[in-house]
């Protein structure tokens, strides 16, 4: 049912599908955001962050802003992982300096109420699909458009904690104490996420990423059930509907569980955080999985030779792999624009030694 693919696959999509491309495509997590004055100007017009995400004209514009400045090979849809709980009918708000706040989900009754919402939740995000279509229409063909969602585990952490957590006691205790009910919550999120990503792809997304920002807080014996299994269900459903659209999984902080994640979820590409040595990833992760990452984002605030040397080390370590250059986590608001420009240039100038183009 997917939209017909008429364009040549972009450099980004080729790399995500496992091709050792002549140069490495790049994009940066949180590339649209407060480090850009043009983002801050548009954001100031809409005080409510959810309203901003659901405003297709503005969301499309901020998606395009970093591409115009730096020429990334991938644009990431401007939206947020907390739009899925919002679409399920949960109260979600963003407070300046506090971060996200959500109505808490902790009881069987809370979860059952959400379960009644899955059938229509994807429709409530119709403005997001309009943003996707607008961005795809405005982007150069050579630039890939990445849709995204949070992984069920990470989205559940915000729902159970009622916001961002520090030690995540509530969600970890819920999963241990009542895995049946917690599993129902994960099921609700799996279904909602499949529907949401499917609609993004139909609207024009060329690849999708699942952000599992809090994968790293799972105990090893919980990782399969709450991270790998839900991810595999989403990947299988998306692949069945859209076999040529790559799925990127980003299990931040997964540590040694990365091996099972890369081997068992079926993802096309694995996003790596800065805790993973590039040389280890090159040797240890399965060859059929493309790598994405993983410059330490703090280096973007330092700039100069420390940043450039670390970037060169990644490019050298992955010269024999299919990969996409990215950061290990998102750009922070304090990053100087000239550092983003300098980093972009050295990635754009790199050529794979055996494939000079
Ligand atoms: O450029 C892009 O990356 C595209 C848009 C995007 C946003 N959030 C916009 C945003 C993406 C891909 C996300 C994902 C997201 N959202 C994640 C996963 C990635 C990660 O960083 O680990 C998470 C955990 C969230 C939840 C979230 N959204 C938090 C915790 C916050 C508040 C923290 C903060 O930086 O203020 C947000 C708000 C948010 N989402 C902002 C942006 C640009 C800042 C809000 C603002 O402009 O006022």
XYZ file of C-alpha atoms and ligand atoms in Angstrom:
405
model
C 0.000 0.000 0.000
C 3.068 2.247 0.183
C 3.439 5.238 -2.084
C 5.144 4.374 -5.358
C 8.876 5.013 -5.264
C 9.745 7.048 -8.316
C 12.934 8.711 -7.123
C 16.364 7.091 -7.157
C 17.249 5.974 -3.637
C 19.198 8.703 -1.851
C 22.734 8.281 -0.508
C 21.173 7.958 2.959
C 18.811 5.143 1.969
C 21.555 3.318 0.064
C 23.820 3.361 3.123
C 20.986 2.276 5.441
C 20.302 -0.643 3.091
C 23.874 -1.804 3.538
C 25.714 -0.240 0.610
C 29.269 0.984 1.173
C 28.571 4.358 -0.387
C 31.297 6.516 -1.980
C 30.986 9.014 0.871
C 29.163 8.681 4.194
C 25.735 10.312 4.367
C 25.196 12.360 7.532
C 22.529 13.949 9.692
C 22.571 14.952 13.352
C 20.088 13.967 16.013
C 18.166 17.094 17.115
C 19.511 18.979 14.096
C 16.381 21.160 14.177
C 16.378 23.016 17.446
C 17.348 25.808 19.742
C 20.997 26.163 18.646
C 19.584 27.730 15.430
C 18.396 31.373 15.671
C 15.884 30.769 12.862
C 14.393 27.908 14.919
C 14.120 30.090 18.032
C 12.402 32.834 16.028
C 9.697 30.511 14.695
C 9.315 28.651 17.982
C 8.660 31.970 19.799
C 5.510 32.407 17.697
C 3.864 29.276 19.224
C 4.282 28.997 23.004
C 2.738 25.505 23.179
C 5.277 22.908 21.988
C 2.659 20.270 21.009
C 0.837 22.962 19.036
C 4.124 23.803 17.322
C 4.667 20.123 16.371
C 1.089 19.957 14.991
C 1.488 23.092 12.841
C 2.474 21.685 9.425
C 3.742 24.959 7.940
C 6.051 25.716 10.874
C 7.070 22.105 11.522
C 7.989 21.694 7.840
C 9.978 24.933 7.895
C 12.065 23.970 10.950
C 12.695 20.514 9.453
C 14.214 22.227 6.407
C 16.249 24.894 8.263
C 19.336 22.784 9.055
C 19.369 21.282 5.539
C 19.577 24.752 3.991
C 22.435 25.773 6.253
C 24.546 22.615 6.331
C 23.375 20.315 3.495
C 22.767 17.174 5.521
C 21.922 14.024 3.532
C 18.965 13.342 5.802
C 16.212 15.581 7.149
C 14.458 14.382 10.289
C 10.784 15.152 10.592
C 10.138 17.812 13.214
C 7.838 16.214 15.793
C 8.331 14.542 19.180
C 8.216 11.030 20.601
C 5.578 12.186 23.112
C 3.009 12.819 20.363
C 2.024 9.128 20.598
C 0.880 9.370 24.255
C -0.798 12.658 23.312
C -2.663 10.888 20.479
C -3.720 8.168 22.931
C -5.538 10.881 24.871
C -3.000 11.489 27.625
C -2.314 15.003 28.846
C 1.181 16.041 27.705
C 2.794 19.430 28.185
C 6.283 20.889 27.973
C 7.375 23.356 30.617
C 10.302 25.666 29.942
C 13.252 24.538 32.053
C 11.349 21.514 33.428
C 10.875 19.303 30.376
C 7.876 17.167 29.501
C 5.049 16.516 31.962
C 2.467 13.770 31.455
C -0.547 12.427 33.328
C 0.791 9.247 34.979
C -0.138 5.727 33.879
C 0.313 3.271 36.750
C -2.782 1.103 37.150
C -4.590 -1.570 35.166
C -7.480 0.887 34.697
C -5.106 3.565 33.315
C -3.718 1.100 30.778
C -7.133 -0.253 29.754
C -8.363 3.247 29.091
C -5.450 3.822 26.709
C -6.058 0.467 25.010
C -9.474 1.749 23.924
C -7.765 4.587 22.029
C -5.392 2.719 19.702
C -7.795 2.418 16.764
C -8.068 6.169 16.220
C -4.869 7.469 17.795
C -2.948 7.590 14.503
C -5.646 9.787 12.930
C -5.156 12.405 15.637
C -1.665 12.965 14.274
C -2.898 13.869 10.776
C -1.023 17.240 10.868
C 2.259 15.304 11.239
C 1.620 13.420 7.983
C 0.863 16.701 6.285
C 4.238 17.981 7.532
C 5.905 14.889 6.046
C 4.290 15.462 2.653
C 5.213 19.141 2.658
C 8.829 18.444 3.583
C 9.193 15.663 0.995
C 7.848 18.056 -1.647
C 10.316 20.778 -0.675
C 13.461 18.677 -0.164
C 15.975 18.010 -2.912
C 15.631 14.422 -4.215
C 19.145 13.636 -2.977
C 18.156 14.279 0.641
C 16.377 11.463 2.480
C 13.476 12.174 4.835
C 13.544 10.295 8.146
C 10.323 9.705 10.046
C 10.480 8.547 13.647
C 8.813 7.411 16.829
C 9.961 6.595 20.325
C 10.327 2.924 21.132
C 7.566 1.477 23.316
C 9.903 1.122 26.316
C 11.154 4.719 26.170
C 7.682 6.171 25.619
C 6.370 4.026 28.490
C 9.043 5.453 30.821
C 7.659 8.979 30.264
C 4.072 7.747 30.732
C 4.738 5.851 33.950
C 7.092 8.424 35.485
C 4.853 11.311 34.400
C 7.804 13.027 32.720
C 11.536 12.686 32.311
C 13.141 10.533 34.982
C 16.418 10.382 36.855
C 16.405 6.916 38.365
C 13.191 5.625 36.750
C 12.085 3.801 39.901
C 8.387 3.823 39.002
C 8.646 2.331 35.524
C 11.227 -0.277 36.519
C 9.120 -1.296 39.512
C 5.919 -1.454 37.432
C 7.568 -3.777 34.876
C 8.892 -6.091 37.633
C 5.828 -6.076 39.877
C 3.081 -6.463 37.275
C 4.583 -7.538 33.953
C 1.138 -8.553 32.655
C -0.289 -5.042 32.914
C 2.967 -3.419 31.854
C 3.001 -5.758 28.831
C -0.469 -4.526 27.923
C 0.865 -0.961 27.942
C 3.750 -2.038 25.697
C 1.244 -3.764 23.353
C -0.789 -0.559 23.109
C 2.376 1.354 22.229
C 3.522 -1.250 19.683
C 0.194 -0.989 17.816
C 0.084 2.810 18.003
C 3.701 3.060 16.816
C 3.165 0.742 13.852
C 0.126 2.761 12.726
C 1.983 6.062 13.225
C 5.123 5.015 11.305
C 3.054 3.429 8.540
C 1.238 6.734 8.013
C 4.516 8.678 7.981
C 5.870 6.369 5.277
C 2.710 6.589 3.177
C 3.001 10.397 3.472
C 6.583 10.353 2.144
C 9.159 9.301 4.757
C 12.082 7.424 3.125
C 13.356 5.743 6.321
C 12.224 5.610 9.949
C 14.084 5.650 13.256
C 12.971 4.203 16.583
C 14.460 6.221 19.456
C 15.067 3.988 22.468
C 16.678 6.720 24.540
C 16.270 4.807 27.808
C 17.143 1.274 26.638
C 20.207 1.526 28.887
C 18.244 1.491 32.160
C 16.861 -2.005 31.491
C 18.398 -4.873 33.451
C 19.936 -7.501 31.190
C 17.187 -10.032 31.930
C 14.488 -7.468 31.009
C 16.081 -6.269 27.784
C 14.634 -8.952 25.499
C 11.092 -8.559 26.696
C 10.795 -4.764 26.787
C 13.292 -3.657 24.162
C 14.072 -6.396 21.626
C 10.646 -8.071 21.308
C 8.565 -4.881 20.831
C 11.164 -3.522 18.390
C 11.033 -6.754 16.385
C 7.236 -6.579 16.176
C 7.393 -3.025 14.837
C 10.144 -3.865 12.338
C 8.232 -6.903 11.042
C 5.009 -4.949 10.569
C 6.735 -2.042 8.805
C 8.785 -4.375 6.610
C 5.659 -6.323 5.584
C 3.972 -3.105 4.445
C 7.008 -1.225 3.126
C 9.774 -3.685 2.275
C 12.170 -1.084 0.819
C 11.991 1.434 3.677
C 14.914 1.020 6.091
C 14.320 0.981 9.841
C 17.009 2.412 12.154
C 17.008 1.380 15.821
C 18.789 3.534 18.433
C 19.039 1.633 21.730
C 20.960 4.261 23.687
C 23.158 2.875 26.440
C 22.410 -0.774 25.548
C 26.018 -1.820 26.224
C 26.653 -5.522 25.712
C 22.965 -6.072 24.808
C 23.733 -4.269 21.525
C 24.868 -7.557 20.038
C 21.475 -9.175 20.569
C 19.643 -5.999 19.583
C 21.496 -5.782 16.257
C 21.147 -9.503 15.612
C 17.563 -10.158 16.671
C 15.358 -7.107 16.054
C 15.613 -7.188 12.239
C 16.568 -3.499 12.028
C 18.501 -2.352 8.951
C 20.767 0.034 10.838
C 21.790 0.493 14.449
C 22.291 3.902 16.018
C 25.226 3.908 18.444
C 25.808 6.179 21.415
C 29.211 7.684 22.188
C 29.950 4.982 24.748
C 30.529 2.450 21.957
C 34.079 2.390 20.559
C 33.834 2.740 16.747
C 36.559 0.114 16.278
C 34.635 -2.384 18.419
C 31.400 -1.748 16.504
C 33.173 -2.275 13.167
C 34.325 -5.738 14.218
C 31.606 -6.952 16.564
C 28.276 -5.903 15.022
C 26.753 -8.067 12.268
C 27.877 -7.043 8.775
C 24.316 -6.924 7.404
C 23.452 -4.091 9.799
C 24.533 -0.567 8.808
C 26.097 1.550 11.563
C 24.989 5.057 12.505
C 26.735 7.370 14.923
C 28.427 8.209 17.112
C 30.438 11.400 17.752
C 30.288 12.525 21.383
C 27.888 15.518 21.260
C 29.931 17.416 23.851
C 32.665 17.710 21.191
C 30.255 19.875 19.197
C 30.502 22.462 21.967
C 34.317 22.142 22.090
C 34.884 22.339 18.324
C 38.300 22.650 16.682
C 40.812 19.842 16.535
C 39.298 17.652 19.293
C 35.999 17.524 17.367
C 37.604 17.028 13.962
C 40.009 14.342 15.171
C 37.172 12.335 16.715
C 35.179 12.649 13.487
C 38.148 11.415 11.436
C 38.553 8.465 13.797
C 34.945 7.381 13.146
C 35.344 7.762 9.383
C 38.521 5.666 9.487
C 37.123 2.971 11.772
C 34.070 2.409 9.551
C 35.729 2.646 6.124
C 34.937 -1.029 5.448
C 31.319 -0.842 6.637
C 28.056 0.649 5.389
C 27.438 3.623 7.696
C 25.744 6.947 8.316
C 27.636 9.628 10.234
C 25.734 11.036 13.197
C 26.241 12.024 16.819
C 25.965 9.648 19.765
C 22.985 11.684 21.008
C 21.294 15.003 20.227
C 22.874 18.406 19.551
C 22.483 20.644 22.602
C 21.199 24.245 22.433
C 24.647 25.677 23.306
C 26.443 24.311 20.214
C 28.067 27.097 18.126
C 26.828 27.081 14.538
C 30.360 27.305 13.145
C 31.173 23.940 14.744
C 28.208 22.304 13.006
C 29.397 23.818 9.721
C 32.993 22.625 10.228
C 31.927 19.109 11.123
C 29.542 18.946 8.154
C 32.371 19.958 5.805
C 34.799 17.287 6.897
C 32.180 14.575 6.538
C 31.176 15.873 3.092
C 34.813 15.950 1.961
C 35.585 12.366 3.034
C 35.727 9.670 0.356
C 35.810 5.937 0.915
C 39.356 4.918 -0.008
C 38.345 2.099 -2.411
C 35.449 4.049 -3.968
C 36.752 7.510 -4.895
C 34.002 9.410 -6.725
O 15.736 17.713 14.930
C 15.207 16.691 15.373
O 15.853 15.796 15.952
C 13.733 16.452 15.110
C 12.800 16.627 16.140
C 12.855 15.878 17.478
C 12.504 16.518 18.686
N 12.460 15.580 19.675
C 12.190 17.964 18.827
C 12.227 18.591 20.165
C 13.103 14.543 17.779
C 13.588 13.434 16.859
C 12.834 14.358 19.162
C 12.916 13.057 19.831
C 12.772 13.003 21.289
N 11.929 13.721 22.092
C 13.452 12.066 22.114
C 14.390 10.994 21.620
C 15.726 11.533 21.258
C 16.563 11.926 22.427
O 16.932 13.120 22.488
O 16.895 11.044 23.235
C 13.060 12.297 23.437
C 13.545 11.570 24.663
C 12.082 13.341 23.415
C 11.321 13.878 24.561
C 11.560 15.324 24.755
N 11.143 16.319 23.906
C 12.215 15.942 25.840
C 12.837 15.197 27.002
C 12.169 17.314 25.616
C 12.591 18.412 26.566
C 14.064 18.543 26.666
C 14.551 19.742 25.906
O 15.500 19.590 25.128
O 13.990 20.801 26.140
C 11.537 17.537 24.374
C 11.294 18.843 23.711
C 11.833 19.001 22.322
N 11.657 18.103 21.312
C 12.540 20.134 21.826
C 12.797 19.874 20.460
C 13.488 20.783 19.485
C 12.888 21.393 22.598
C 11.639 22.109 22.921
C 11.602 23.593 22.565
O 11.907 24.010 21.423
O 11.201 24.342 23.436
